[in-house]
Coordinates of C-alpha atoms and ligand atoms in Angstrom, one line a residue:
M1353 CA -5.6 -5.3 -15.2
K1354 CA -7.9 -8.5 -13.8
I1355 CA -6.5 -10.2 -11.2
T1356 CA -7.9 -13.4 -10.4
F1357 CA -6.9 -16.4 -8.3
A1358 CA -5.6 -19.8 -9.4
K1359 CA -4.4 -23.3 -7.7
P1360 CA -0.8 -23.9 -8.1
G1361 CA 0.7 -25.6 -11.1
L1362 CA 3.6 -22.9 -13.0
P1363 CA 1.8 -21.7 -16.7
S1364 CA 4.5 -22.7 -19.4
T1365 CA 4.6 -19.8 -21.6
G1366 CA 4.2 -15.9 -20.6
V1367 CA 5.7 -14.1 -17.7
V1368 CA 5.7 -15.7 -14.2
V1369 CA 6.9 -14.6 -10.9
V1370 CA 8.4 -16.7 -8.5
S1371 CA 10.4 -15.8 -5.4
A1372 CA 13.4 -16.1 -3.2
G1373 CA 14.7 -15.3 0.6
T1374 CA 17.6 -14.5 1.8
G1375 CA 20.9 -16.0 1.1
S1376 CA 18.6 -16.5 -2.6
K1377 CA 17.1 -19.5 -1.3
L1378 CA 14.9 -20.6 -3.4
S1379 CA 10.9 -20.9 -3.5
A1380 CA 9.9 -24.1 -4.4
S1381 CA 8.3 -22.9 -7.4
A1382 CA 11.6 -21.7 -8.4
V1383 CA 13.4 -24.7 -7.0
K1384 CA 11.0 -26.2 -9.8
L1385 CA 11.7 -23.8 -12.6
D1386 CA 15.3 -23.9 -11.5
K1387 CA 15.8 -27.6 -12.5
K1388 CA 13.3 -27.2 -15.8
S1389 CA 16.2 -24.8 -17.1
G1390 CA 18.8 -27.1 -16.1
G1391 CA 19.9 -24.3 -13.3
A1392 CA 20.1 -21.8 -15.3
L1393 CA 17.8 -19.6 -13.0
S1394 CA 20.3 -20.3 -10.0
R1395 CA 23.0 -19.6 -13.1
A1396 CA 21.2 -15.7 -13.5
I1397 CA 20.9 -15.2 -9.5
R1398 CA 24.5 -16.3 -9.1
A1399 CA 25.6 -14.0 -12.0
S1400 CA 23.8 -10.7 -10.7
N1401 CA 23.6 -9.2 -6.7
F1402 CA 20.2 -10.5 -6.2
E1403 CA 20.3 -11.5 -2.5
G1404 CA 16.5 -12.3 -2.3
K1405 CA 16.4 -9.3 0.0
K1406 CA 13.4 -7.6 0.1
G1407 CA 12.7 -5.3 -2.2
Q1408 CA 15.3 -7.1 -4.8
S1409 CA 14.4 -8.7 -8.0
L1410 CA 15.7 -10.2 -11.1
N1411 CA 14.4 -10.7 -14.1
V1412 CA 15.3 -13.3 -16.6
M1413 CA 14.3 -13.3 -20.3
A1414 CA 13.5 -16.7 -22.5
L1415 CA 14.9 -19.0 -19.3
A1416 CA 16.3 -22.0 -21.0
G1417 CA 14.7 -25.1 -21.3
T1418 CA 11.3 -23.6 -21.1
K1419 CA 9.1 -22.1 -23.4
L1420 CA 8.7 -18.5 -21.1
D1421 CA 8.7 -15.2 -22.3
E1422 CA 10.4 -13.9 -18.8
V1423 CA 10.7 -15.0 -15.5
M1424 CA 11.0 -12.2 -12.6
I1425 CA 12.2 -13.2 -9.0
V1426 CA 11.3 -11.5 -6.1
G1427 CA 13.7 -11.1 -2.7
L1428 CA 11.0 -12.1 -0.1
G1429 CA 13.9 -11.0 2.6
K1430 CA 13.5 -12.8 6.2
A1431 CA 10.5 -14.4 7.3
G1432 CA 9.6 -11.3 9.8
D1433 CA 9.8 -9.1 6.5
I1434 CA 6.3 -11.1 5.6
T1435 CA 3.9 -8.7 6.7
E1436 CA 0.8 -7.2 4.8
L1437 CA 2.6 -4.1 3.6
E1438 CA 5.4 -5.7 2.7
M1439 CA 3.5 -7.8 0.4
Q1440 CA 1.2 -5.1 -0.7
H1441 CA 4.9 -3.4 -1.7
L1442 CA 6.1 -6.5 -3.6
G1443 CA 2.8 -6.2 -5.6
G1444 CA 3.6 -2.9 -6.6
L1445 CA 7.2 -4.2 -7.5
I1446 CA 5.9 -6.9 -9.6
Y1447 CA 3.4 -4.9 -11.2
A1448 CA 6.4 -2.3 -11.7
G1449 CA 8.4 -4.7 -12.9
T1450 CA 6.2 -6.9 -15.1
K1451 CA 4.0 -4.1 -16.6
Q1452 CA 5.3 -4.5 -19.7
A1453 CA 4.8 -8.1 -20.5
K1454 CA 4.3 -8.3 -24.3
K1455 CA 1.4 -10.9 -24.2
G1456 CA -0.8 -9.1 -21.3
S1457 CA -0.4 -12.1 -18.7
V1458 CA 1.3 -12.1 -15.5
T1459 CA 1.0 -15.1 -13.4
V1460 CA 2.8 -15.0 -9.8
A1461 CA 3.3 -18.2 -8.3
V1462 CA 3.2 -17.7 -4.3
D1463 CA 4.1 -20.8 -1.8
E1464 CA 3.9 -21.1 1.7
I1465 CA 6.7 -19.5 2.9
S1466 CA 8.3 -21.7 6.2
D1467 CA 8.0 -19.0 9.7
A1468 CA 6.1 -16.6 7.8
K1469 CA 3.0 -15.5 9.5
M1470 CA 0.9 -15.0 6.8
T1471 CA -0.1 -17.7 4.5
A1472 CA 0.2 -18.3 0.9
A1473 CA -3.1 -17.1 0.5
G1474 CA -2.7 -14.0 2.3
I1475 CA 0.1 -13.2 1.0
A1476 CA -1.2 -13.6 -2.6
T1477 CA -3.8 -11.6 -1.9
E1478 CA -2.1 -8.7 -0.5
I1479 CA 0.6 -8.8 -3.6
A1480 CA -3.2 -8.5 -5.6
Y1481 CA -4.0 -5.7 -3.6
G1482 CA -0.7 -3.7 -3.7
A1483 CA -0.1 -4.7 -8.1
Q1484 CA -3.5 -3.0 -8.2
L1485 CA -2.7 0.7 -6.2
R1486 CA 0.8 0.4 -8.0
S1487 CA -1.1 0.1 -11.5
Y1488 CA -3.3 3.6 -11.1
R1489 CA -3.2 6.1 -14.2
F1490 CA -4.7 9.1 -15.1
D1491 CA -3.9 9.1 -18.4
K1492 CA -7.4 9.5 -20.2
Y1493 CA -6.5 13.5 -21.8
K1494 CA -3.6 11.8 -23.5
T1495 CA -5.2 11.0 -27.0
K1496 CA -1.3 10.3 -28.2
Q1497 CA -0.6 8.3 -26.6
K1498 CA 1.1 4.9 -28.0
A1499 CA 0.5 1.5 -27.2
V1500 CA 4.0 1.1 -26.5
D1501 CA 4.3 4.2 -23.6
K1502 CA 1.3 2.3 -21.7
P1503 CA 1.5 -0.7 -20.0
S1504 CA 0.7 -3.9 -21.6
I1505 CA -0.7 -5.9 -18.3
K1506 CA -3.8 -6.9 -19.1
F1507 CA -4.3 -9.9 -16.5
L1508 CA -2.7 -11.0 -13.5
T1509 CA -3.1 -14.5 -11.7
L1510 CA -1.9 -14.7 -8.8
Q1511 CA -1.2 -19.0 -8.0
C1512 CA -1.8 -20.3 -4.6
A1513 CA -2.9 -22.9 -1.8
G1514 CA -6.1 -21.8 -0.7
F1515 CA -6.7 -19.6 -4.2
A1516 CA -10.9 -19.5 -3.5
N1517 CA -10.1 -18.1 0.0
A1518 CA -7.8 -15.8 -1.1
R1519 CA -10.3 -14.3 -4.0
K1520 CA -12.7 -13.7 -1.3
R1521 CA -10.7 -12.0 0.8
Y1522 CA -9.5 -10.0 -2.1
A1523 CA -13.2 -9.4 -3.0
A1524 CA -12.9 -6.4 -0.1
L1525 CA -9.6 -5.0 -0.8
G1526 CA -10.6 -4.9 -4.6
K1527 CA -13.4 -2.1 -3.6
I1528 CA -11.4 -0.5 -1.1
A1529 CA -8.8 0.2 -4.6
D1530 CA -11.9 1.5 -5.9
G1531 CA -12.6 4.1 -3.6
V1532 CA -8.9 4.8 -3.6
F1533 CA -9.2 5.5 -7.5
M1534 CA -12.4 7.0 -7.3
T1535 CA -10.2 9.7 -5.1
R1536 CA -6.9 9.8 -7.6
D1537 CA -9.2 10.4 -10.5
L1538 CA -11.2 13.6 -8.1
V1539 CA -8.0 14.8 -7.2
S1540 CA -6.3 14.4 -10.7
E1541 CA -9.5 16.3 -13.1
P1542 CA -8.5 20.2 -13.5
G1543 CA -10.9 22.8 -12.2
N1544 CA -12.4 22.9 -15.6
V1545 CA -13.9 19.4 -15.3
I1546 CA -13.8 18.9 -11.1
Y1547 CA -16.2 21.9 -9.8
P1548 CA -18.8 22.7 -7.2
D1549 CA -22.0 21.2 -9.4
T1550 CA -19.5 18.5 -11.1
L1551 CA -17.9 16.8 -7.6
A1552 CA -21.6 16.7 -6.4
K1553 CA -22.4 14.7 -9.2
Q1554 CA -19.9 12.6 -8.6
A1555 CA -20.7 12.1 -4.9
K1556 CA -24.3 11.5 -6.7
T1557 CA -22.9 8.3 -8.6
L1558 CA -22.5 6.6 -5.1
E1559 CA -26.3 5.9 -5.3
K1560 CA -26.2 3.0 -7.1
L1561 CA -23.7 1.5 -4.4
G1562 CA -26.7 2.3 -1.9
V1563 CA -25.4 5.6 -1.0
K1564 CA -28.1 8.2 0.0
V1565 CA -26.8 11.5 -1.2
Q1566 CA -27.9 15.3 -1.1
V1567 CA -27.4 17.9 -2.4
L1568 CA -27.7 21.3 -1.0
G1569 CA -27.1 24.4 -3.1
E1570 CA -26.5 28.4 -2.3
A1571 CA -30.2 29.1 -1.3
Q1572 CA -30.6 26.1 1.1
M1573 CA -27.1 27.1 2.5
K1574 CA -28.1 31.1 3.2
K1575 CA -31.5 29.9 5.4
L1576 CA -28.9 27.2 7.6
G1577 CA -27.1 31.0 8.0
M1578 CA -23.8 29.2 6.8
G1579 CA -22.4 33.1 6.1
A1580 CA -18.2 31.3 6.4
L1581 CA -18.6 28.7 3.5
L1582 CA -20.9 31.0 0.9
G1583 CA -18.5 33.7 1.5
V1584 CA -15.9 32.0 -0.1
G1585 CA -17.6 30.8 -2.9
Q1586 CA -18.8 34.2 -4.0
G1587 CA -16.4 35.4 -5.9
S1588 CA -17.3 32.5 -8.5
A1589 CA -19.6 31.8 -11.0
R1590 CA -20.2 28.5 -10.2
E1591 CA -22.3 27.6 -7.7
S1592 CA -21.4 26.5 -3.9
K1593 CA -22.7 22.8 -2.8
L1594 CA -22.4 21.4 -0.2
V1595 CA -23.3 17.5 -0.2
V1596 CA -24.2 15.0 2.3
M1597 CA -23.7 11.1 1.6
Q1598 CA -25.2 8.6 4.0
W1599 CA -24.2 4.7 3.9
N1600 CA -26.5 3.3 6.4
G1601 CA -25.1 -0.4 6.6
G1602 CA -25.2 -0.7 10.4
P1603 CA -28.1 -1.2 12.9
K1604 CA -30.9 0.7 12.1
G1605 CA -32.6 3.1 14.2
K1606 CA -33.2 6.2 15.2
G1607 CA -29.2 7.3 13.9
A1608 CA -28.4 10.9 15.8
G1609 CA -27.8 11.6 19.2
K1610 CA -25.5 9.2 22.1
G1611 CA -25.8 6.2 22.9
N1612 CA -28.0 5.5 20.2
A1613 CA -26.6 2.4 18.6
A1614 CA -27.4 3.7 15.3
Q1615 CA -25.7 6.6 16.0
P1616 CA -23.6 7.2 12.7
I1617 CA -19.6 8.7 12.5
A1618 CA -19.0 11.5 10.2
F1619 CA -16.2 12.1 7.5
V1620 CA -16.3 16.0 6.1
G1621 CA -14.0 16.9 3.7
K1622 CA -12.5 20.4 2.5
G1623 CA -13.6 21.1 -1.1
V1624 CA -12.1 23.9 -2.5
T1625 CA -12.2 22.7 -6.1
F1626 CA -9.9 25.4 -7.3
D1627 CA -7.7 27.4 -4.6
T1628 CA -6.6 31.1 -6.3
G1629 CA -6.1 32.4 -3.0
G1630 CA -9.2 34.8 -3.9
I1631 CA -7.9 38.4 -3.4
S1632 CA -5.5 37.7 -1.1
L1633 CA -4.6 36.7 -4.4
K1634 CA -1.3 33.5 -4.5
P1635 CA 2.0 34.4 -6.6
R1636 CA 1.4 32.4 -10.3
D1637 CA 3.7 29.7 -9.9
G1638 CA 2.3 26.4 -9.1
L1639 CA -0.6 27.2 -8.7
D1640 CA -1.8 24.9 -11.3
I1641 CA -1.4 22.4 -8.6
L1642 CA -4.5 24.3 -6.3
K1643 CA -7.0 22.5 -8.4
I1644 CA -6.0 19.8 -5.3
D1645 CA -7.3 22.0 -2.9
M1646 CA -10.6 19.4 -3.2
G1647 CA -8.3 16.3 -1.6
G1648 CA -9.9 16.5 1.5
S1649 CA -13.6 15.9 -0.3
G1650 CA -12.0 13.8 -2.8
A1651 CA -11.1 11.2 0.3
V1652 CA -14.4 11.3 1.3
I1653 CA -16.1 10.5 -1.4
G1654 CA -13.9 7.6 -2.5
L1655 CA -13.7 6.5 1.6
M1656 CA -17.9 6.3 1.2
K1657 CA -17.6 4.3 -2.2
A1658 CA -15.0 1.7 -0.7
L1659 CA -17.0 1.6 2.3
A1660 CA -20.4 1.3 0.3
G1661 CA -18.7 -1.2 -1.9
R1662 CA -17.7 -4.0 0.6
K1663 CA -20.9 -3.2 2.0
A1664 CA -19.3 -2.0 5.5
Q1665 CA -21.6 -2.7 8.7
V1666 CA -21.5 0.7 10.0
N1667 CA -23.6 3.9 9.7
V1668 CA -21.3 7.0 8.7
V1669 CA -22.1 10.1 7.3
G1670 CA -19.9 12.1 4.6
V1671 CA -20.2 15.9 4.6
I1672 CA -18.0 17.8 1.9
G1673 CA -17.9 21.5 1.8
C1674 CA -17.7 22.5 -2.2
V1675 CA -16.3 26.2 -3.4
E1676 CA -14.6 27.9 -5.6
N1677 CA -12.2 30.3 -4.4
M1678 CA -11.9 33.2 -7.3
P1679 CA -11.1 37.0 -7.3
D1680 CA -13.8 38.9 -8.7
G1681 CA -15.8 42.0 -8.4
N1682 CA -18.4 40.2 -6.0
A1683 CA -15.4 38.2 -4.2
Q1684 CA -14.8 38.1 -0.5
R1685 CA -12.6 40.7 0.5
P1686 CA -9.7 40.8 3.1
G1687 CA -11.5 42.6 6.0
D1688 CA -15.1 41.3 5.4
I1689 CA -16.3 39.6 8.9
V1690 CA -18.8 36.8 8.1
T1691 CA -21.0 35.2 10.6
S1692 CA -21.1 31.3 10.6
M1693 CA -24.1 28.7 11.1
S1694 CA -22.6 28.6 15.1
G1695 CA -23.5 32.3 14.9
Q1696 CA -19.9 33.1 15.6
T1697 CA -18.8 35.8 13.7
I1698 CA -14.9 35.7 11.8
E1699 CA -12.7 38.2 10.8
V1700 CA -11.7 37.1 7.5
I1701 CA -8.1 38.9 7.5
D1702 CA -6.8 36.8 4.3
T1703 CA -9.3 35.0 1.5
D1704 CA -6.0 32.5 1.3
A1705 CA -7.5 31.2 4.7
E1706 CA -10.4 29.6 3.0
G1707 CA -10.7 26.6 3.7
R1708 CA -11.1 26.6 7.5
L1709 CA -14.2 28.8 6.5
V1710 CA -16.0 26.1 4.7
L1711 CA -14.9 23.6 7.1
A1712 CA -16.5 25.8 9.8
D1713 CA -20.0 25.3 8.4
A1714 CA -19.6 22.2 7.0
L1715 CA -18.8 20.8 10.5
H1716 CA -21.1 22.0 12.4
Y1717 CA -23.9 21.3 10.5
T1718 CA -22.6 17.7 10.3
N1719 CA -22.4 17.8 14.4
Q1720 CA -26.2 19.4 14.6
R1721 CA -27.5 17.4 12.6
F1722 CA -26.2 13.9 13.2
K1723 CA -25.0 14.2 16.3
P1724 CA -22.5 11.5 15.5
K1725 CA -20.2 9.7 17.8
F1726 CA -16.9 11.4 16.1
M1727 CA -16.2 14.0 13.2
V1728 CA -13.0 13.6 11.3
N1729 CA -12.6 15.7 8.7
L1730 CA -9.6 15.5 5.8
A1731 CA -8.6 19.4 4.4
T1732 CA -5.4 20.3 2.4
L1733 CA -5.7 23.4 4.9
T1734 CA -1.9 24.4 5.5
G1735 CA 1.6 24.7 3.4
A1736 CA 2.6 25.0 7.1
I1737 CA 2.0 21.3 7.7
M1738 CA 4.4 20.2 4.5
V1739 CA 7.1 22.7 6.1
A1740 CA 6.8 20.6 9.8
L1741 CA 6.4 16.6 8.0
A1742 CA 7.3 17.2 4.6
H1743 CA 5.2 14.3 2.7
H1744 CA 5.7 11.9 4.8
N1745 CA 3.4 11.9 7.8
A1746 CA -0.3 14.3 7.5
G1747 CA -1.2 16.1 10.5
L1748 CA -3.1 14.9 13.1
F1749 CA -4.6 17.4 15.3
S1750 CA -7.7 16.2 17.5
N1751 CA -9.1 16.8 20.8
N1752 CA -9.8 13.3 22.3
D1753 CA -7.0 11.0 23.0
Q1754 CA -9.0 7.6 21.9
L1755 CA -9.6 8.5 18.5
A1756 CA -6.3 10.5 17.7
E1757 CA -4.9 6.8 19.3
R1758 CA -7.0 4.5 16.5
L1759 CA -6.1 7.2 13.8
T1760 CA -2.7 7.3 14.1
Q1761 CA -2.6 2.9 14.8
A1762 CA -4.8 2.7 11.8
G1763 CA -2.5 5.0 9.7
L1764 CA 0.7 2.6 10.7
E1765 CA -1.6 -0.2 9.1
V1766 CA -2.0 0.9 5.7
D1767 CA 1.1 3.0 5.2
E1768 CA -0.7 6.4 5.4
T1769 CA 0.9 7.6 8.1
L1770 CA 0.2 10.8 11.0
W1771 CA 1.5 12.7 13.6
R1772 CA -0.3 14.3 16.0
M1773 CA 0.2 18.1 16.4
P1774 CA -0.3 20.1 19.6
L1775 CA -3.8 22.1 20.4
G1776 CA -4.2 24.2 23.1
E1777 CA -5.4 27.2 24.9
A1778 CA -2.2 29.2 24.4
Y1779 CA -2.5 28.3 20.1
D1780 CA -6.4 28.9 20.8
K1781 CA -5.6 32.6 21.9
M1782 CA -4.3 33.5 18.5
I1783 CA -7.2 33.7 16.5
D1784 CA -8.7 36.3 18.8
S1785 CA -9.8 38.9 16.9
K1786 CA -9.9 42.4 17.8
I1787 CA -13.4 43.5 16.4
A1788 CA -14.8 39.7 15.9
D1789 CA -15.2 36.7 17.5
M1790 CA -12.1 35.4 15.5
K1791 CA -9.9 35.3 12.8
N1792 CA -9.6 33.4 9.9
L1793 CA -5.2 33.9 9.9
A1794 CA -2.9 34.4 12.9
G1795 CA 0.4 34.9 10.9
R1796 CA 3.1 32.6 9.6
L1797 CA 4.0 31.1 13.2
G1798 CA 2.7 27.5 14.3
G1799 CA 0.2 28.1 11.1
S1800 CA -1.3 24.7 10.9
I1801 CA -2.1 24.9 14.7
T1802 CA -3.9 28.0 14.3
A1803 CA -5.9 26.8 11.5
A1804 CA -6.8 23.0 13.4
Q1805 CA -7.7 25.7 16.2
F1806 CA -10.7 27.6 13.9
L1807 CA -11.8 24.3 12.9
Q1808 CA -11.9 23.5 16.9
R1809 CA -14.0 26.7 17.5
H1810 CA -17.0 24.6 15.5
V1811 CA -17.2 21.2 16.7
D1812 CA -17.9 21.8 20.1
N1813 CA -17.4 18.5 22.3
T1814 CA -18.0 16.0 20.2
P1815 CA -14.8 14.2 19.9
W1816 CA -13.0 15.0 16.7
A1817 CA -10.1 14.9 14.8
H1818 CA -8.5 17.1 11.8
I1819 CA -6.0 15.9 9.3
D1820 CA -4.2 18.4 7.8
I1821 CA -3.8 16.3 4.2
S1822 CA -1.7 19.2 2.3
G1823 CA 0.8 16.3 1.3
I1824 CA -1.3 14.5 -1.0
W1825 CA 0.4 15.2 -4.6
A1826 CA 3.7 13.0 -4.5
E1827 CA 6.0 14.0 -7.0
T1828 CA 7.8 10.3 -7.4
D1829 CA 6.5 6.7 -7.3
T1830 CA 6.4 4.6 -4.6
P1831 CA 6.0 1.0 -4.4
T1832 CA 1.8 1.1 -4.1
V1833 CA 1.1 5.0 -4.6
P1834 CA 2.6 6.1 -8.4
E1835 CA 2.9 9.8 -8.5
G1836 CA 0.8 11.9 -8.8
A1837 CA -2.8 12.2 -6.8
T1838 CA -1.9 9.5 -3.9
G1839 CA -5.4 8.9 -2.3
F1840 CA -4.6 9.3 0.6
G1841 CA -7.3 8.8 3.5
V1842 CA -9.7 6.2 1.7
R1843 CA -6.9 3.3 3.0
L1844 CA -6.7 5.0 6.4
L1845 CA -10.0 5.7 7.1
D1846 CA -11.5 2.8 5.8
R1847 CA -9.0 0.7 8.0
L1848 CA -10.4 2.5 11.3
V1849 CA -13.9 1.8 10.6
K1850 CA -13.1 -2.1 10.2
N1851 CA -10.9 -2.1 13.5
H1852 CA -13.0 -0.1 15.7
Y1853 CA -16.7 0.6 14.3
E1854 CA -18.2 -2.2 12.3
S1855 CA -20.8 -4.1 14.2
Ligands
MN3270 MN1 -6.2 28.9 0.4
ZN3271 ZN1 -7.3 26.2 0.6

């Protein structure tokens, strides 16, 4: 779908979207259309339940007195309802309501709304962004799809005063949407397509945007002493990889080290491209969805794409640990003891608690090599976080209140919300092992927390946050996120960067 911005002026054909506020108070463009139709539009509204509330809409076909195919009238609600997020939701609603437009083009007439905090250009920008986010589909493997089953919308035009300004603002948002789409693609792809090597190759595609990408194989990781990460992948026929992405859009200079203007920020992702559980094999039902266990790394790649795409003025490192967790004659056994890059020993109680093993080495490596301002890792780490929070929040764990607050706030701003969970000594004690420095599983109780404690043992005193994103697969459509891979994390972390870390 191509998105364009243009000056106001209702088209005479095709599909037009106009708006009304609470009490069906018609916007200026809607009033014009109503006059043209000899009052047919307001008659249609009176004949329906449409009241102009947010979330409401009414589609009128072949409006009398016009040559239009369809008019969609959408509710804006009260002036106070007109926020960035609500306008994105409205964009999603408009997309869903007009995607079958027969002639393929839809025009949205965005008027200035008195008392609203946003200008028409601002509203148009957010509507466009929401529509774009909603338009995502993963249908590349459906070879027999009929045209009629696919959205026919090709062009979305937003008309508003200050359209050039809206176009400029949208440019950056479009790049963020590109990042979100890449993450959704990576997460949607099955395990026979995305495995450590191909995931690394996907990261490599960011080089054309100016991202430096380095891929470490098993021999290099062995030299570095990454026994925790390597143990997880040793049962797989696919070679494990560690991918380091660097976007240097910020101040130049020696990057690593405290107080240096060029000191980078870092994002780390769990990239278990398929998680069978290993020898601690998972039950068969629903096993197919474990292709999403690389969602954390998918989000980090998508984030790097978004940041590089919009040329964010920040130095940022993205590191992803990519492994496949398979049962095999060479697979890690429950009870094995491995040594992580930090030198700490780990008793592997359960080979299905593998994500923390991968992240332990990825976090330690990132911290040691880049000495970043902070590290945020994303991981589909525990089912327990969904028991606690369902799909409505991701779990947030942090050793730093400021970082936690900034993340929480960014989440609220972009609709990727986080709920902070506790860390503490009593929980930390739960992962003490009788025969090694720690064990990788403490049992069912507090399962998400003890997983986070495990990670914390590998970050030293660097400000760090762990986001448990196990709920990243949506069962139903929401306004800006169609069912399937949500792309969670890209918008959140992009906003964190934008709010606090761009020079
Ligand atoms: Mn697992
Ligand atoms: Zn896993």
